[in-house]
Tab-separated table of C-alpha atoms (C1' of nucleotides) in Angstrom:
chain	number	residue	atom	x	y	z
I	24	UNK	CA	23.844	1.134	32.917
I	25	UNK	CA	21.342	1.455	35.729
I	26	UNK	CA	21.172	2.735	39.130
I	27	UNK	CA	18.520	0.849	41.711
I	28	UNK	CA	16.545	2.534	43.689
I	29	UNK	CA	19.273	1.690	46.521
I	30	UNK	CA	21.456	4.198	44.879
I	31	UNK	CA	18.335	6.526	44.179
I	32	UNK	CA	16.755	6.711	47.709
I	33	UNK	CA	19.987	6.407	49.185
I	34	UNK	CA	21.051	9.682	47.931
I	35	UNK	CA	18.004	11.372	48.369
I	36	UNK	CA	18.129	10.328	51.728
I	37	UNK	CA	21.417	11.692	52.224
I	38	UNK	CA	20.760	15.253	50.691
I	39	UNK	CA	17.869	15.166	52.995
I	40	UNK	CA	20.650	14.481	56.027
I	41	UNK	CA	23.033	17.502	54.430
I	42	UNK	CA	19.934	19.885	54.548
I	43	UNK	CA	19.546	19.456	58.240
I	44	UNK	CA	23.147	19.143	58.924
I	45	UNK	CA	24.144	20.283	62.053
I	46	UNK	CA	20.093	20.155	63.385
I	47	UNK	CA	21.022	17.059	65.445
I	48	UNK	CA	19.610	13.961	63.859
I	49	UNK	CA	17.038	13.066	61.508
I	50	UNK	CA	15.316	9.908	62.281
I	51	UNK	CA	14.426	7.903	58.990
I	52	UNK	CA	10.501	7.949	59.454
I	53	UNK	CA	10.675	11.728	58.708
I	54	UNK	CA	12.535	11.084	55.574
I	55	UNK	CA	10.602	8.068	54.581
I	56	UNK	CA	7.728	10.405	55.018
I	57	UNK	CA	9.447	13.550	53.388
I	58	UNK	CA	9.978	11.238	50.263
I	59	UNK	CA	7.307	9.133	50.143
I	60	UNK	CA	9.728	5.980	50.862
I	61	UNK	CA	9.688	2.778	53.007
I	62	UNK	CA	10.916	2.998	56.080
I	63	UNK	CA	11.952	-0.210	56.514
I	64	UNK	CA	13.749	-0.201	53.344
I	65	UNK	CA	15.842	2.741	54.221
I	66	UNK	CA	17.009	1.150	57.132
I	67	UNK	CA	18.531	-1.487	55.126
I	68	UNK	CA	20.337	1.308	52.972
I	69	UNK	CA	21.625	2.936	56.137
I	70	UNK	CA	23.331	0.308	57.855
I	71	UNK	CA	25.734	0.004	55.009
I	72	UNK	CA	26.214	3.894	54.903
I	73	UNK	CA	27.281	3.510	58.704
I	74	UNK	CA	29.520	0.783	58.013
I	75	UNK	CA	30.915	3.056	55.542
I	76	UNK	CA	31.208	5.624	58.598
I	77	UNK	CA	29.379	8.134	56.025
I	78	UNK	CA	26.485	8.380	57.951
I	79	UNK	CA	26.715	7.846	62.268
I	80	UNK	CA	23.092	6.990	64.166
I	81	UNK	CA	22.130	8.036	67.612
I	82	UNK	CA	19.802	5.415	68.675
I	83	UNK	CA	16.840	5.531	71.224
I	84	UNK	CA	13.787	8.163	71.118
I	85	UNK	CA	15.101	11.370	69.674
I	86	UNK	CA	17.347	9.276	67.880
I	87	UNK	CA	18.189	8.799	64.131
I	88	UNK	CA	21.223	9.382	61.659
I	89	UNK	CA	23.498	12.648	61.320
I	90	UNK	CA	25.898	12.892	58.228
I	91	UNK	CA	29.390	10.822	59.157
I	92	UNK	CA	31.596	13.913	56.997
I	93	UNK	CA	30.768	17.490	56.556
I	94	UNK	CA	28.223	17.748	53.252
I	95	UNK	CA	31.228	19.265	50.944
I	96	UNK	CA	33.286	16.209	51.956
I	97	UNK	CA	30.614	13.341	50.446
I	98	UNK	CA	30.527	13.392	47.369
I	99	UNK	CA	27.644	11.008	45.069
I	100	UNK	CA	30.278	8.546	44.190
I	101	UNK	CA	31.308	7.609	47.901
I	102	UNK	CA	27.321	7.325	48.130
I	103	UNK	CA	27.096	5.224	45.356
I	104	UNK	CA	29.645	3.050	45.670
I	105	UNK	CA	28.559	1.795	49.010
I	106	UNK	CA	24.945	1.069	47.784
I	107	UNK	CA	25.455	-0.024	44.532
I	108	UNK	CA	29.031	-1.549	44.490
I	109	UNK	CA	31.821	-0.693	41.796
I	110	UNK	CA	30.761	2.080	39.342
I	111	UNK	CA	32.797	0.284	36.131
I	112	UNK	CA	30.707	-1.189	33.204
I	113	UNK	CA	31.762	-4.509	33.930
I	114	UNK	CA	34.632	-5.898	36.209
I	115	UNK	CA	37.771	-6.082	33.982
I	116	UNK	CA	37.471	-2.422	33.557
I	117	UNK	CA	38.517	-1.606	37.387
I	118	UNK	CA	41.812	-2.482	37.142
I	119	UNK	CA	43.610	0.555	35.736
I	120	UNK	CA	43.972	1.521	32.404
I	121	UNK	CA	45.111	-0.922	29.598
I	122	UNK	CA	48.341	-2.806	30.970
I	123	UNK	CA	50.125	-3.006	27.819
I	124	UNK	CA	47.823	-4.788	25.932
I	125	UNK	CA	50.522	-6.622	23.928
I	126	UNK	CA	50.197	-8.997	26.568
I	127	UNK	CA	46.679	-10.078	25.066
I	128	UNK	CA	45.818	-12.813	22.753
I	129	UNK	CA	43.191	-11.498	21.801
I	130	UNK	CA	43.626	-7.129	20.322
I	131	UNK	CA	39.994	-6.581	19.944
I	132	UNK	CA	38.942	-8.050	23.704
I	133	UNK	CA	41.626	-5.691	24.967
I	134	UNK	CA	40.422	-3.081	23.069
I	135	UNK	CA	36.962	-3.500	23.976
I	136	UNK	CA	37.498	-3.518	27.485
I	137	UNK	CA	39.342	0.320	27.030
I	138	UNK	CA	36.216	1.238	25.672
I	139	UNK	CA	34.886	0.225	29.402
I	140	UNK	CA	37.465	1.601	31.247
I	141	UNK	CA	36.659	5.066	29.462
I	142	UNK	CA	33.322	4.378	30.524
I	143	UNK	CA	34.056	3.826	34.211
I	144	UNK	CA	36.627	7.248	34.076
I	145	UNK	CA	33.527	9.377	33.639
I	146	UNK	CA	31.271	8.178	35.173
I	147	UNK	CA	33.838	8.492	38.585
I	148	UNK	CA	35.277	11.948	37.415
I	149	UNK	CA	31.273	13.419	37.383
I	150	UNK	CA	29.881	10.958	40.275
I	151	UNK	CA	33.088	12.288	42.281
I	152	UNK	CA	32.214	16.113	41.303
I	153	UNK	CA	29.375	16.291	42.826
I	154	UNK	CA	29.214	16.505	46.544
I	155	UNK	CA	26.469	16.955	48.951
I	156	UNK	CA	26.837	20.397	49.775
I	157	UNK	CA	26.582	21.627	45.898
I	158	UNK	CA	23.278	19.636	45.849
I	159	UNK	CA	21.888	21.791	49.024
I	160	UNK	CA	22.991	24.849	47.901
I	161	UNK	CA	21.473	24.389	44.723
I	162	UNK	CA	18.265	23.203	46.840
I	163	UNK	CA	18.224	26.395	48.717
I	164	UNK	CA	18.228	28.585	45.581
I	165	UNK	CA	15.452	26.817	44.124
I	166	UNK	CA	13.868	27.143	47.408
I	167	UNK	CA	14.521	30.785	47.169
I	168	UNK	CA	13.554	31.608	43.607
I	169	UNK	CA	10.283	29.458	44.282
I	170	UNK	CA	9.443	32.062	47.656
I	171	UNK	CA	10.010	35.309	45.033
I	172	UNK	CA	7.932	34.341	42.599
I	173	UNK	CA	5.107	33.204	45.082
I	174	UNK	CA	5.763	36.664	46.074
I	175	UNK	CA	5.448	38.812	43.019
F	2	UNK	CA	25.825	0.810	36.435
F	3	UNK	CA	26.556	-1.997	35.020
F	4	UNK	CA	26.948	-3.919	31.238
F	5	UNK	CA	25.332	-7.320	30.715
F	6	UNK	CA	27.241	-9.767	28.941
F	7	UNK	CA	24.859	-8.828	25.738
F	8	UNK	CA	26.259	-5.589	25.526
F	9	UNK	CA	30.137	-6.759	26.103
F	10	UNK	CA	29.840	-9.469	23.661
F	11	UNK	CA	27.749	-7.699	21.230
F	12	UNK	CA	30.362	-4.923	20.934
F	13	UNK	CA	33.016	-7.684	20.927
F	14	UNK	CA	30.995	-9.467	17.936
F	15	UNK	CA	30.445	-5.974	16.142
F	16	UNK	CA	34.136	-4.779	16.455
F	17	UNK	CA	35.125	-8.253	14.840
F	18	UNK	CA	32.779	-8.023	11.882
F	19	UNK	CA	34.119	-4.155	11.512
F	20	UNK	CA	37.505	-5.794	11.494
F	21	UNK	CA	36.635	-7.825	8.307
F	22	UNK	CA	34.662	-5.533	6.601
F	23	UNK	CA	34.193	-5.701	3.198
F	24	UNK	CA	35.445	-9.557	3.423
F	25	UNK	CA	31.875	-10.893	2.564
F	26	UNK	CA	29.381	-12.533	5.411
F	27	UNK	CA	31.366	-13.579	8.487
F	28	UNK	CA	29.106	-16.328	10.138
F	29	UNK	CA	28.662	-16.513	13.972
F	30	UNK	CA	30.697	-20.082	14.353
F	31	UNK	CA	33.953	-18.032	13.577
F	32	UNK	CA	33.360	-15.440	16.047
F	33	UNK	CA	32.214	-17.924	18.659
F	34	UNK	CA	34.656	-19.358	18.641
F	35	UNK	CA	37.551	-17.223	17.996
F	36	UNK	CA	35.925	-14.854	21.130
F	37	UNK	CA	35.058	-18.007	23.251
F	38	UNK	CA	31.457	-17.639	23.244
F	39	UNK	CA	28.588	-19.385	22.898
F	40	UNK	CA	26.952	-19.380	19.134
F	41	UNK	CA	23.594	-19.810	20.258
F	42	UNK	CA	23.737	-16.560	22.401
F	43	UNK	CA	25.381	-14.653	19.961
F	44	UNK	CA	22.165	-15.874	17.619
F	45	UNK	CA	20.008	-13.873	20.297
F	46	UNK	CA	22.125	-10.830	20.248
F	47	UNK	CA	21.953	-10.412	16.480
F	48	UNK	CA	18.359	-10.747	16.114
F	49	UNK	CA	18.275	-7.197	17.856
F	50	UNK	CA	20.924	-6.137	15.942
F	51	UNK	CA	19.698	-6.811	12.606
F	52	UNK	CA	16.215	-5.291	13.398
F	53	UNK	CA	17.948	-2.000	13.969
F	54	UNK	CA	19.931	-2.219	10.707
F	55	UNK	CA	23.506	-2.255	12.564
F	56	UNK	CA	24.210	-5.819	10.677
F	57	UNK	CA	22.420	-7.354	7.687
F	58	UNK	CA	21.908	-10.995	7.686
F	59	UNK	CA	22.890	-14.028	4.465
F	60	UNK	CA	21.408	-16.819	5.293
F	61	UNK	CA	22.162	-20.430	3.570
F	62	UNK	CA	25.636	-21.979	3.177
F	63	UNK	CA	28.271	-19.539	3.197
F	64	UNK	CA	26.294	-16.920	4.914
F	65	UNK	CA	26.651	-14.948	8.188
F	66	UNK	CA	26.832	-11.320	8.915
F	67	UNK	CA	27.623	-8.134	7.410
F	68	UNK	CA	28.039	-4.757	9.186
F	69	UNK	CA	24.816	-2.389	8.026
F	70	UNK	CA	27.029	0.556	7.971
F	71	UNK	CA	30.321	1.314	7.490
F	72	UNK	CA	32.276	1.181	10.636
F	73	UNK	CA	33.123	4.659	11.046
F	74	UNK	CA	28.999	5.488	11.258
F	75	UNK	CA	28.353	3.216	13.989
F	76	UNK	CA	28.912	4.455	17.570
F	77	UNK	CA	29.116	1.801	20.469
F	78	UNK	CA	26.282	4.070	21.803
F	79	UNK	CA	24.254	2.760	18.857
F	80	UNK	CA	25.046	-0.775	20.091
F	81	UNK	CA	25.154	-0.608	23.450
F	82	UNK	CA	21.339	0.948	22.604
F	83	UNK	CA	19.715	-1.502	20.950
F	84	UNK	CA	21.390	-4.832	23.130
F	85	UNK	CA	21.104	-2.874	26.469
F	86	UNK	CA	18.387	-0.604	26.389
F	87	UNK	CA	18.390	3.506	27.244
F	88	UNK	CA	21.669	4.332	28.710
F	89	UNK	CA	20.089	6.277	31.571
F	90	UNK	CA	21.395	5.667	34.755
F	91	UNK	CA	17.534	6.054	35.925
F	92	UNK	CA	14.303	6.068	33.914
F	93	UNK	CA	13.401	10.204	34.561
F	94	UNK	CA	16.661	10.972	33.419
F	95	UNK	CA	15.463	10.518	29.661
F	96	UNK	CA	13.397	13.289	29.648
F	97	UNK	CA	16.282	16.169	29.103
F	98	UNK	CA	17.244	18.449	31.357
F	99	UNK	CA	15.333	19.315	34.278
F	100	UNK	CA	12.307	21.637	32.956
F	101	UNK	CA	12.072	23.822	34.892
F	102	UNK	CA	12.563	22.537	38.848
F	103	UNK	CA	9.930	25.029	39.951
F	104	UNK	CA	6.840	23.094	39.277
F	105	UNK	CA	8.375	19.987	41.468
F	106	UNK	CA	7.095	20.150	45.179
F	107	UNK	CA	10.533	18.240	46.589
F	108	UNK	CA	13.588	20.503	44.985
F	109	UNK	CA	15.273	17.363	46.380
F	110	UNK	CA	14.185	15.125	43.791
F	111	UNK	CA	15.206	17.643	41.153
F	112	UNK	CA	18.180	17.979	42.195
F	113	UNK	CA	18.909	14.655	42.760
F	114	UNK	CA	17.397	14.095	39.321
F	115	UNK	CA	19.892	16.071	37.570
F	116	UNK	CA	22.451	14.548	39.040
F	117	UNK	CA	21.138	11.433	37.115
F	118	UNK	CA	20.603	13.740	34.057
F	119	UNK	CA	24.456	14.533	33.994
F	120	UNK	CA	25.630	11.276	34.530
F	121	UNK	CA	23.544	10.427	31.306
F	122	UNK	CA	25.220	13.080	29.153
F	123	UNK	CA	28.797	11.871	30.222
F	124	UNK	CA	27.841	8.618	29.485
F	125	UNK	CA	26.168	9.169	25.716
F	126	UNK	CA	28.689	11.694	25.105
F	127	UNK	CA	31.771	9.630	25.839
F	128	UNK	CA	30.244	6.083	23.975
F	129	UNK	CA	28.428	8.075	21.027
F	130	UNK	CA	32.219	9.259	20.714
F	131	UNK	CA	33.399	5.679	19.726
F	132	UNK	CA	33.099	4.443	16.662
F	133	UNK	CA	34.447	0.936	15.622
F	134	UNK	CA	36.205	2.479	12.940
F	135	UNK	CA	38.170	3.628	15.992
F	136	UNK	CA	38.286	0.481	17.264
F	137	UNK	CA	39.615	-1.242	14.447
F	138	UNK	CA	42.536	1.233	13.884
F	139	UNK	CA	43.287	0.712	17.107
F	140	UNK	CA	43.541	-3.435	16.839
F	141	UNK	CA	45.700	-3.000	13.682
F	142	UNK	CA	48.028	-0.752	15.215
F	143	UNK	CA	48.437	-2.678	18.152
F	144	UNK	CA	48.698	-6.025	16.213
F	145	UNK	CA	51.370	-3.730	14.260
F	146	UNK	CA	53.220	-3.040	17.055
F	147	UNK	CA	53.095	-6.994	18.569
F	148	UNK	CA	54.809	-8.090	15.015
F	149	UNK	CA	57.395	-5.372	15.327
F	150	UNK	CA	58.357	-6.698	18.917
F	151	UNK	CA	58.401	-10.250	17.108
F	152	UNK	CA	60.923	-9.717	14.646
F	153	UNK	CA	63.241	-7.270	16.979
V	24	DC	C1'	19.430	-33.385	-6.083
V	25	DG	C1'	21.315	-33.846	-1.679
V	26	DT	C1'	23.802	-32.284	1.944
V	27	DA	C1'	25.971	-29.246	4.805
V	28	DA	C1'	26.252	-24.720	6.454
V	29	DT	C1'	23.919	-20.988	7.928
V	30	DC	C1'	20.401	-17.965	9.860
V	31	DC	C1'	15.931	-17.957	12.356
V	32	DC	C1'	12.605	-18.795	16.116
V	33	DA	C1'	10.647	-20.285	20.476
V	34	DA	C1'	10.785	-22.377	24.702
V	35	DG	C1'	12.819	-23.645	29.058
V	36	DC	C1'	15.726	-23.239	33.157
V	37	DG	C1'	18.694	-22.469	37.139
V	38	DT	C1'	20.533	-18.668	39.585
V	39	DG	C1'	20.632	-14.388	41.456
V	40	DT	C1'	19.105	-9.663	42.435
V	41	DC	C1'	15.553	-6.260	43.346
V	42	DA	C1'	12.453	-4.110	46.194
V	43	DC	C1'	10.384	-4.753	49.467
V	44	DT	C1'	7.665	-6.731	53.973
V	45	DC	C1'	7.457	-8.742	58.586
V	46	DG	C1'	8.666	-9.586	63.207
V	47	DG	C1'	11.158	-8.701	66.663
V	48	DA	C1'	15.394	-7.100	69.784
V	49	DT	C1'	17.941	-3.268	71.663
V	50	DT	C1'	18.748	1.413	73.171
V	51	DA	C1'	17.670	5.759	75.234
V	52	DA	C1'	14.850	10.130	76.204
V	53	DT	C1'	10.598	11.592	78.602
O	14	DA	C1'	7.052	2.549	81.756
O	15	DT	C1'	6.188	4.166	77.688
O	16	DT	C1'	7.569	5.583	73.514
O	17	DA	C1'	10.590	6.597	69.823
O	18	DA	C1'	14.145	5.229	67.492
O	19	DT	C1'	17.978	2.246	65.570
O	20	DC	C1'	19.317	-2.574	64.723
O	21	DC	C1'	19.017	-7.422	62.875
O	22	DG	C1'	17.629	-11.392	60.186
O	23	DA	C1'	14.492	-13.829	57.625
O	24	DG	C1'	11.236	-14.358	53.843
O	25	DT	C1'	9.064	-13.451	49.292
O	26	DG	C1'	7.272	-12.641	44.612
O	27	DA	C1'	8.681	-10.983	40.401
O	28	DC	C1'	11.940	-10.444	37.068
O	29	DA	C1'	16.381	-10.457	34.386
O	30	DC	C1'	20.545	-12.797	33.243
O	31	DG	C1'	23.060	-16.139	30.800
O	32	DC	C1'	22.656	-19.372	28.845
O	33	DT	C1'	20.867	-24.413	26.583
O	34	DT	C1'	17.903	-27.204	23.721
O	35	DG	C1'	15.421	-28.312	19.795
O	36	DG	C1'	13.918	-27.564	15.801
O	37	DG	C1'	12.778	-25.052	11.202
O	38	DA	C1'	13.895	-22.361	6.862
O	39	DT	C1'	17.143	-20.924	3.413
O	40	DT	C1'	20.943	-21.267	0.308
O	41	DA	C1'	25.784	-22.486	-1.717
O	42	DC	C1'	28.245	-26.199	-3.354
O	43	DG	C1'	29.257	-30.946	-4.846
DNA sequence: CGTAATCCCAAGCGTGTCACTCGGATTAAT
DNA sequence: ATTAATCCGAGTGACACGCTTGGGATTACG
C-alpha cells in the first residue's frame, strides 16, 4: 500500500511547477534545490511526465519544464499513475467491477478480489479529487497566515 | 500502492477459515490446496497471524487453524495490518493530520503530505469497514444464487 | 506404542525493484 | 564559446518478494 519516492518527489515537483505556472520554466536544479532532492533523479521522473505530455521542457540555458495542462486540469492521480503505474491493490482488481461472479469456481477468490476493487475505487475517486491548483491555493494561504502571524 | 501476495492470500486463507467457523481446526493442506497455493507459504503467513491473535493454532494430528475472533470482529484492515504492515501510502502519513503546517519551512511538503494523510483515511476507512462476516454472507449468497441457476 | 498428520522454525535463493549515481550527448541563450 | 539546461543509457548496492527446502516438535488415532 505504498507510494515510492517516485510518486512522492514527483508530485512535489509538480506543485512546485503549478506555483510558478505561467513564470516561464523552472529548470529542475532549482527544485532539486528547493526540496532538497537529486537532480539527477528528477530527471528520470520527468521524462516519463513528458511522455505523458503532463509536463513540456524547453531545453538549452534558460531552459527547464513548464506544466503540460493548466494546474486545475492535473489532478494527483494522472501524476501518480505515470510514476507509479496502476493505482489498484493488485492487478485483477482493474478490470471493472465483479463480472458476474457466478462465472467463478471459486466464491470466496471472487469475493476477495471485490474487496480490492473497493480498494482501488477510493483510492482513484480521492487521488482524482485532488488537483494541482487546490494544492497551491492551499499553499498560498498557509503562506499567507504564516506572513500575519510573523506580523502580529 | 500495491498488495503483496501475503496480504491477498492471507485474506483469502482468513475468509476460508471464517467460512467454516465453528467446524473445529481447518489445517493449511485443505486451504492450499482448495485456493491453489503453496502450504509452506501459507505456514509463513500464519505465524504473523497467530502472534496477533487473528487465528489460534492446534497442533498434532487433526489440528490446523481456528479464527481468534468471531468473524464479524475482524476487519480486513486488521489483516491486511499485521501481513502487510501500516497501510500508509507513505511513512509521515502515520502521524495524523497535519499539526499544524505552520511550523514546516516548505508548505509544499505539507501539503503534499496531506494529500498522503487523506489517501490513508480512505484507505483504513473503507478496509476497517470489511469484516469477513461480510465476506462470508456474501459467498453463501452467491453460492445460493449459483444452485438456484442449477436447478432452473 | 507407532505412525501419520499437523504446526513450527530457520535458512536459502533467484528475481526484480528502489533509489540513486555517473558519464556523457544535445540543445539553446548570452 | 561558454554556460545552462534537458536528454539518454548504463551501472550498482541494498532490499523485498515469493517462494522452496529441510528439518523439528506435538498430538490424535490405530
Amino acid at each position: 500500500m505504498n507510494v515510492t519516492t517516485k510518486g512522492h518527489y514527483g508530485l512535489m515537483a509538480m506543485a512546485e511547477l503549478a506555483m510558478h505556472h505561467g513564470e516561464g520554466p523552472v529548470p529542475l536544479k532549482t527544485i532539486a534545490e528547493n526540496q532538497g532532492l537529486s537532480e539527477h533523479y528528477l530527471e528520470q521522473l520527468f521524462a516519463p511526465l513528458r511522455r505523458a505530455g503532463l509536463v513540456k521542457s524547453v531545453r538549452g540555458a534558460q531552459g527547464g519544464y513548464l506544466l503540460g495542462r493548466e494546474p486545475k486540469e492535473i489532478t494527483v492521480g494522472d501524476v501518480l499513475r505515470v510514476l507509479e503505474g496502476p493505482l489498484a491493490p493488485i492487478e485483477c482488481a482493474l478490470d471493472g467491477p465483479l463480472e458476474e461472479l457466478e462465472h467463478c469456481t471459486n466464491p470466496l477468490h471472487c469475493l476477495v478480489r471485490d474487496v480490492w476493487v473497493r480498494l482501488h475505487r477510493v483510492i482513484e475517486q480521492t487521488v482524482d479529487g485532488i488537483t494541482l491548483q487546490e494544492i497551491c491555493d492551499r499553499a498560498r494561504e498557509a503562506q499567507a497566515r504564516r506572513n500575519l502571524m510573523f506580523y502580529i
